[in-house]
Every structure is written in structure tokens, then in C-alpha cells.
Short mmCIF file of C-alpha atoms in Angstrom, two decimals:
data_model
loop_
_atom_site.label_atom_id
_atom_site.label_comp_id
_atom_site.label_asym_id
_atom_site.label_seq_id
_atom_site.Cartn_x
_atom_site.Cartn_y
_atom_site.Cartn_z
CA MET A 23 108.30 77.71 44.20
CA ASN A 24 110.01 75.93 47.07
CA LYS A 25 111.88 72.77 46.22
CA LEU A 26 110.06 69.64 47.38
CA VAL A 27 111.82 66.28 47.54
CA LEU A 28 110.50 62.81 48.26
CA GLY A 29 112.33 60.02 50.04
CA ILE A 30 111.03 56.44 49.98
CA ASP A 31 112.29 53.65 52.24
CA GLY A 32 110.82 50.39 50.96
CA GLY A 33 111.36 47.17 52.89
CA GLY A 34 110.09 43.63 52.99
CA THR A 35 107.33 44.42 55.50
CA LYS A 36 106.51 48.12 55.05
CA VAL A 37 107.31 51.25 53.07
CA LEU A 38 107.71 54.78 54.44
CA ALA A 39 107.59 57.98 52.40
CA ARG A 40 108.61 61.48 53.48
CA ILE A 41 108.15 64.84 51.74
CA ALA A 42 110.70 67.50 52.69
CA ASP A 43 111.67 71.02 51.70
CA GLU A 44 115.08 72.16 50.46
CA THR A 45 116.44 72.20 54.03
CA GLY A 46 115.42 68.58 54.64
CA ALA A 47 112.63 69.56 57.03
CA THR A 48 109.72 67.12 56.99
CA LEU A 49 106.46 68.36 55.46
CA GLY A 50 104.54 65.09 55.28
CA GLU A 51 104.86 61.36 55.87
CA GLY A 52 103.05 58.20 54.85
CA ALA A 53 103.30 54.46 55.29
CA SER A 54 101.97 51.36 53.58
CA GLY A 55 102.65 47.64 53.18
CA ALA A 56 105.59 45.68 51.82
CA CYS A 57 107.71 47.13 49.02
CA SER A 58 110.32 44.59 47.92
CA ILE A 59 110.85 44.56 44.17
CA SER A 60 112.33 41.06 44.30
CA ALA A 61 109.90 39.32 46.68
CA MET A 62 106.68 40.56 45.05
CA PRO A 63 105.47 41.73 41.63
CA VAL A 64 106.80 45.18 40.76
CA ALA A 65 103.25 46.49 40.27
CA GLU A 66 102.34 45.48 43.82
CA ALA A 67 105.50 47.04 45.25
CA PHE A 68 104.73 50.24 43.36
CA ALA A 69 101.14 50.24 44.63
CA SER A 70 102.44 50.11 48.21
CA ALA A 71 104.92 52.90 47.51
CA ARG A 72 102.24 54.99 45.82
CA ALA A 73 99.89 54.66 48.80
CA ALA A 74 102.64 55.83 51.16
CA CYS A 75 103.60 58.70 48.85
CA GLU A 76 100.01 59.89 48.46
CA ALA A 77 99.69 60.04 52.24
CA ALA A 78 102.94 62.01 52.45
CA LEU A 79 101.87 64.39 49.69
CA ALA A 80 98.69 65.17 51.67
CA GLY A 81 96.92 66.80 48.74
CA ARG A 82 99.99 68.24 47.03
CA SER A 83 100.44 67.48 43.36
CA ALA A 84 103.13 65.07 42.20
CA SER A 85 104.19 67.80 39.75
CA GLU A 86 105.43 69.89 42.71
CA VAL A 87 108.10 67.31 43.56
CA THR A 88 111.49 68.02 41.99
CA ALA A 89 113.48 64.98 43.14
CA VAL A 90 112.62 61.44 44.25
CA CYS A 91 114.95 58.89 45.81
CA ALA A 92 113.41 55.46 46.35
CA CYS A 93 115.57 53.04 48.32
CA VAL A 94 113.95 49.63 48.13
CA ALA A 95 114.54 46.01 49.06
CA GLY A 96 115.34 43.75 46.11
CA PHE A 97 117.48 46.39 44.40
CA SER A 98 119.84 43.77 42.94
CA VAL A 99 117.18 42.47 40.52
CA VAL A 100 118.09 44.86 37.72
CA GLU A 101 115.07 44.45 35.44
CA ASN A 102 112.68 44.98 38.37
CA ARG A 103 114.62 48.05 39.46
CA TYR A 104 114.25 49.62 36.02
CA ALA A 105 110.55 48.75 35.88
CA PHE A 106 109.95 50.28 39.32
CA GLN A 107 111.89 53.41 38.39
CA ALA A 108 109.88 53.77 35.18
CA LEU A 109 106.61 53.70 37.13
CA LEU A 110 107.88 56.35 39.54
CA ALA A 111 109.22 58.52 36.71
CA GLU A 112 105.88 58.35 34.90
CA TRP A 113 104.06 59.53 38.03
CA PHE A 114 106.63 62.15 39.08
CA SER A 115 107.19 63.37 35.54
CA HIS A 116 108.67 66.72 36.63
CA ALA A 117 111.19 65.17 39.01
CA HIS A 118 114.61 63.59 38.83
CA VAL A 119 113.99 60.00 39.98
CA ILE A 120 116.54 57.45 41.18
CA VAL A 121 116.14 53.99 42.71
CA GLU A 122 118.76 52.61 45.09
CA GLY A 123 119.06 49.77 47.60
CA ASP A 124 117.34 50.03 50.97
CA PHE A 125 120.76 49.74 52.62
CA VAL A 126 121.74 53.06 50.98
CA ALA A 127 118.92 54.87 52.78
CA ALA A 128 119.91 53.16 56.02
CA PHE A 129 123.52 54.27 55.56
CA THR A 130 122.75 57.87 54.67
CA GLY A 131 120.35 58.25 57.57
CA ALA A 132 122.65 56.53 60.05
CA THR A 133 125.68 58.68 59.23
CA ALA A 134 123.85 61.80 57.96
CA GLY A 135 125.73 61.20 54.71
CA ALA A 136 129.21 61.37 56.25
CA PRO A 137 131.87 58.70 55.58
CA GLY A 138 131.32 55.53 57.57
CA ILE A 139 130.02 51.97 57.59
CA ILE A 140 126.69 50.44 58.56
CA VAL A 141 126.24 46.81 59.55
CA ILE A 142 122.64 45.66 59.29
CA ALA A 143 121.69 42.52 61.21
CA GLY A 144 117.98 41.78 61.25
CA THR A 145 116.30 38.88 59.48
CA GLY A 146 119.15 39.21 56.98
CA GLN A 147 122.52 40.96 57.06
CA VAL A 148 124.61 43.34 54.97
CA ALA A 149 127.42 45.85 55.47
CA TYR A 150 127.73 49.00 53.39
CA GLY A 151 129.97 52.03 53.52
CA GLU A 152 130.92 55.21 51.72
CA ASN A 153 134.00 57.40 51.84
CA GLY A 154 133.80 60.25 49.38
CA ALA A 155 133.29 58.78 45.92
CA ALA A 156 134.18 55.27 47.10
CA SER A 157 131.49 52.84 48.22
CA HIS A 158 131.32 49.12 48.87
CA LYS A 159 128.79 46.50 49.99
CA ALA A 160 129.56 43.12 51.53
CA GLY A 161 127.20 40.32 52.45
CA GLY A 162 123.49 40.46 51.81
CA TYR A 163 123.53 37.28 49.74
CA GLY A 164 120.23 36.02 51.13
CA TYR A 165 119.37 33.00 53.21
CA LEU A 166 119.72 30.48 50.38
CA ILE A 167 123.38 31.37 49.82
CA ASP A 168 124.87 32.74 53.05
CA ASP A 169 123.25 34.80 55.78
CA SER A 170 125.79 34.22 58.55
CA GLY A 171 125.41 36.84 61.26
CA SER A 172 121.73 37.42 60.55
CA GLY A 173 118.70 36.60 62.66
CA TYR A 174 117.96 33.81 60.22
CA GLY A 175 121.52 32.51 60.51
CA VAL A 176 121.28 32.46 64.31
CA GLY A 177 117.89 30.73 64.21
CA ARG A 178 119.13 28.16 61.71
CA ALA A 179 122.18 27.46 63.89
CA ALA A 180 119.87 26.94 66.86
CA LEU A 181 117.80 24.37 64.97
CA ALA A 182 120.97 22.59 63.86
CA ALA A 183 122.22 22.53 67.46
CA VAL A 184 118.98 20.95 68.66
CA LEU A 185 119.11 18.27 65.96
CA LYS A 186 122.77 17.50 66.60
CA ALA A 187 122.20 17.24 70.34
CA ALA A 188 119.36 14.77 69.72
CA ASP A 189 121.56 12.66 67.44
CA GLY A 190 124.55 12.68 69.79
CA LEU A 191 126.57 14.84 67.41
CA GLY A 192 126.63 17.89 69.66
CA GLU A 193 126.44 18.83 73.30
CA ARG A 194 123.19 19.10 75.18
CA THR A 195 121.56 22.53 74.98
CA ILE A 196 118.61 24.16 76.68
CA LEU A 197 117.59 25.30 73.20
CA THR A 198 115.92 21.90 72.83
CA GLU A 199 113.37 22.80 75.50
CA ARG A 200 113.17 26.51 74.71
CA ILE A 201 112.48 26.01 71.00
CA GLN A 202 109.88 23.36 71.73
CA ASP A 203 108.17 25.81 74.10
CA VAL A 204 108.06 28.49 71.39
CA VAL A 205 107.22 26.56 68.22
CA GLY A 206 105.72 23.40 69.70
CA LEU A 207 108.17 21.14 67.91
CA GLY A 208 110.69 18.67 69.21
CA ALA A 209 113.77 17.51 67.34
CA PRO A 210 111.93 14.77 65.38
CA GLU A 211 109.50 17.32 63.88
CA ILE A 212 111.92 20.14 63.04
CA ILE A 213 113.19 18.85 59.70
CA ALA A 214 109.70 18.26 58.31
CA ALA A 215 108.56 21.69 59.55
CA VAL A 216 111.47 23.47 57.85
CA TYR A 217 111.19 21.71 54.51
CA GLY A 218 107.41 21.71 54.61
CA GLY A 219 107.27 25.46 55.19
CA ALA A 220 105.73 25.49 58.67
CA LEU A 221 109.01 27.00 59.88
CA ASP A 222 109.62 29.66 57.24
CA ARG A 223 112.45 32.17 56.98
CA VAL A 224 110.85 34.82 59.18
CA ARG A 225 109.86 32.34 61.87
CA ILE A 226 113.34 30.80 61.91
CA ALA A 227 114.84 34.28 62.23
CA SER A 228 112.57 34.97 65.21
CA LEU A 229 114.30 32.12 67.06
CA SER A 230 117.31 34.43 67.46
CA LYS A 231 115.53 35.89 70.49
CA VAL A 232 115.25 32.40 71.98
CA VAL A 233 119.00 32.00 71.49
CA ALA A 234 119.70 35.39 73.10
CA ASP A 235 117.56 34.55 76.13
CA ALA A 236 119.21 31.14 76.50
CA ALA A 237 122.67 32.70 76.28
CA ASN A 238 122.08 35.64 78.59
CA ASP A 239 119.56 34.29 81.10
CA ASP A 240 120.27 30.55 81.18
CA GLY A 241 124.02 30.58 80.57
CA ASP A 242 123.66 28.08 77.73
CA HIS A 243 127.12 27.58 76.22
CA VAL A 244 125.79 26.48 72.83
CA SER A 245 123.71 29.65 72.53
CA GLN A 246 126.63 31.79 73.63
CA ARG A 247 128.83 30.27 70.91
CA ILE A 248 126.14 30.82 68.27
CA LEU A 249 125.98 34.52 69.14
CA MET A 250 129.75 34.88 69.26
CA GLN A 251 130.00 33.28 65.82
CA ALA A 252 127.35 35.71 64.56
CA GLY A 253 129.36 38.63 65.93
CA GLY A 254 132.42 37.32 64.12
CA ALA A 255 130.52 36.95 60.85
CA LEU A 256 129.25 40.54 61.08
CA ALA A 257 132.78 41.75 61.80
CA GLN A 258 134.01 39.98 58.66
CA ILE A 259 131.61 41.80 56.34
CA ALA A 260 132.34 45.12 58.08
CA GLU A 261 136.06 44.52 57.67
CA ALA A 262 135.61 43.73 53.98
CA VAL A 263 133.94 47.11 53.48
CA SER A 264 136.57 48.91 55.56
CA ARG A 265 139.43 47.41 53.55
CA LYS A 266 137.86 48.57 50.28
CA ILE A 267 137.17 52.21 51.14
CA PHE A 268 139.25 53.24 54.17
CA THR A 269 142.96 53.27 54.99
CA ALA A 270 144.84 53.60 58.26
CA ASP A 271 145.55 57.23 57.35
CA ASP A 272 141.87 58.19 57.10
CA PRO A 273 140.35 60.31 59.88
CA PRO A 274 137.96 58.77 62.42
CA PHE A 275 134.71 57.43 61.01
CA PRO A 276 131.62 55.77 62.51
CA ILE A 277 130.55 52.15 62.32
CA VAL A 278 126.81 51.95 62.90
CA PRO A 279 125.09 48.70 63.94
CA ILE A 280 121.47 48.58 62.74
CA GLY A 281 118.80 45.94 63.22
CA SER A 282 117.12 43.77 65.81
CA LEU A 283 119.89 41.18 66.20
CA TRP A 284 122.14 43.76 67.84
CA ARG A 285 119.82 43.56 70.85
CA ALA A 286 120.94 39.95 71.42
CA GLY A 287 123.48 41.08 74.01
CA ASP A 288 127.18 41.20 74.76
CA TYR A 289 128.18 37.77 73.45
CA LEU A 290 127.56 39.04 69.92
CA LYS A 291 128.46 42.70 70.40
CA ASN A 292 131.74 42.19 72.26
CA VAL A 293 133.16 39.96 69.53
CA PHE A 294 132.18 42.52 66.92
CA VAL A 295 133.58 45.52 68.81
CA ARG A 296 136.92 43.81 69.50
CA SER A 297 137.26 42.95 65.83
CA ALA A 298 136.28 46.45 64.72
CA HIS A 299 138.93 48.02 66.94
CA ARG A 300 141.48 45.71 65.34
CA PHE A 301 140.69 46.35 61.66
CA ALA A 302 139.72 50.03 62.06
CA PRO A 303 141.36 51.50 65.19
CA GLN A 304 140.15 55.00 64.32
CA ALA A 305 136.49 53.94 64.06
CA THR A 306 133.85 54.61 66.70
CA ILE A 307 130.67 52.58 67.23
CA ILE A 308 127.62 54.86 67.26
CA GLU A 309 123.83 54.72 67.15
CA PRO A 310 122.06 55.76 63.91
CA LEU A 311 121.68 59.54 63.62
CA GLU A 312 118.52 59.49 61.48
CA PRO A 313 116.06 56.84 60.24
CA PRO A 314 116.42 55.35 56.74
CA VAL A 315 113.54 57.36 55.28
CA GLN A 316 115.41 60.57 56.15
CA GLY A 317 118.44 59.03 54.48
CA ALA A 318 116.36 58.71 51.30
CA VAL A 319 115.37 62.38 51.66
CA LEU A 320 119.03 63.39 51.98
CA ARG A 321 119.85 61.41 48.81
CA ALA A 322 117.00 63.16 46.99
CA LEU A 323 118.35 66.55 48.05
CA ARG A 324 121.60 65.74 46.22
CA LEU A 325 119.80 65.36 42.87
#
């Protein structure tokens, strides 16, 4: 019987599953809703994963699968991780099953499993790298602790800039008008909207595009500084990973930016690239080689 492996990439908005053979070639794929084991009940996260896996199996039996790697959001909540793994192991009773963080799938796909570092900057942020047996993660603390360099962090900084400009604590910024155009709120209403929930985490993160447009199209100095500070924050977490697992004597390795915030333009990217060349002169900045779900497949093939 041919070896079949299953990779699962579970995120806060959707989950993807991919069945592959022993060469890593895709045999089936499926998708479903959110699969974060910290932001939703484990049973609901598993139900989403199961729906995606059943679509990927396409009539095959779960008993045919020999290895499963599920890389899911919310991995740091240990008791939920074990509960999720137990549900998978009960279903795929003939398989070796592991559960890892979603950033692990992103890394393995982005580098095809080779040594390197990824820097994810979307709604949140995190840096993760591997070099042989060594691995390290930096950042990813969440928006309540510190999400500097994330879409949420940029959006939050934009709201703060608007409020400070209104109070005379900061310079005037076109963000005042641009944010009002997008969310329909002026400075007096912003605080109530944030604490009342009308401006939630995802909506605040979406304001990062407003900041990028103001920086790149309108030449707004406040927006440009916000993006440069975000680039610096992302460089800091990448450097922390690099210091832990690489030395100056190591051969060249890739640093892979991943996530929507990297599309914000050169004010962010140039700060990051300059810093990366300083702390890791041998590193090259590349695009991801494979998607995260294929990274999960590659991890499953190692089992």
C-alpha cells in the first residue's frame, strides 16, 4: 500500500487539508472554516478540520493515512493542543499524529524545510526559524500584550495618531480624514468604538491599508513613520531568532516575509531589509517556496 500523509493548516479564518503520497505529490485537498484551538472551543475547531480532511480524503478511508501533521493557530494553549491531538488520533487511529503551531507549517512551506527564518506580519506577527536541530520563535504575543509590527499594531498606531492630533499632542495627519472616510468615525467617537467593540481587532488591523495608502500616495509623514516603526519591530523579532540559531559562520540562508502587511510598501520593507543585512549579512530575502499546507505535508512525511 502506498504511504498516504495528511497535512492540516488551521488558521483563525479557515483551515486547509491536503492528502499526499510518499513523494509529497498532492492527491486531494479540502477547506473549511476557522480552526483556532485558542479562539474557539476545541470541538468546533476539530469539526472544521474534519470537514476539510473529509473533502481531501475524497472517499478514502482514514485508516489509509499513515501520518498526520496538524499545524494550528492557538498552539500555545497546551491543554487545548492535547485535546485536539486526541480527537485527531482517535479518528486517524492507524497514523502517527502530531500537532504543531501554524507558524511551523508556514516555515516549512516557505523554505521547503531548509534552514531559514520566516517573519509573519498579518493581523498579528511572529518570527520563527530552524537550523538543523535548533529552532526558535520570537514575538506572537497577541494584541493584548505586544503586537508591534503587525497589521493590528499599525492600525492601533494610526488611531492613536488621530487622537493625539485632535488633542494637540501630535502633528496633523491625513489619517484623520482617511480613517473617518473608512469607518465613519471622527476622533471623538474612536475611543468609545474601540472599547465598545465596534472597532474590533480585525477591523483595527484592516486600517493598516489606510496607513499604507496615506504613506505611499499622500506622502503623510505620520503614516510613513508608523510603517517604518513596524519594519523596525519586525526586524527585531527576526534578529532575535537569528541570534539564537545562526552564527556568522553559517552558510547563506533565506529570510521569508509572509503576510498581508508586507504589501504596505517600501517604508516598512526598506527598514526591515537594511536591518536584516546588518544582523545576518549572509541572508537573502525570498518569497515563500510553498504554501503552509504543503509545509504541513512535508512535516507529516518526516514522521
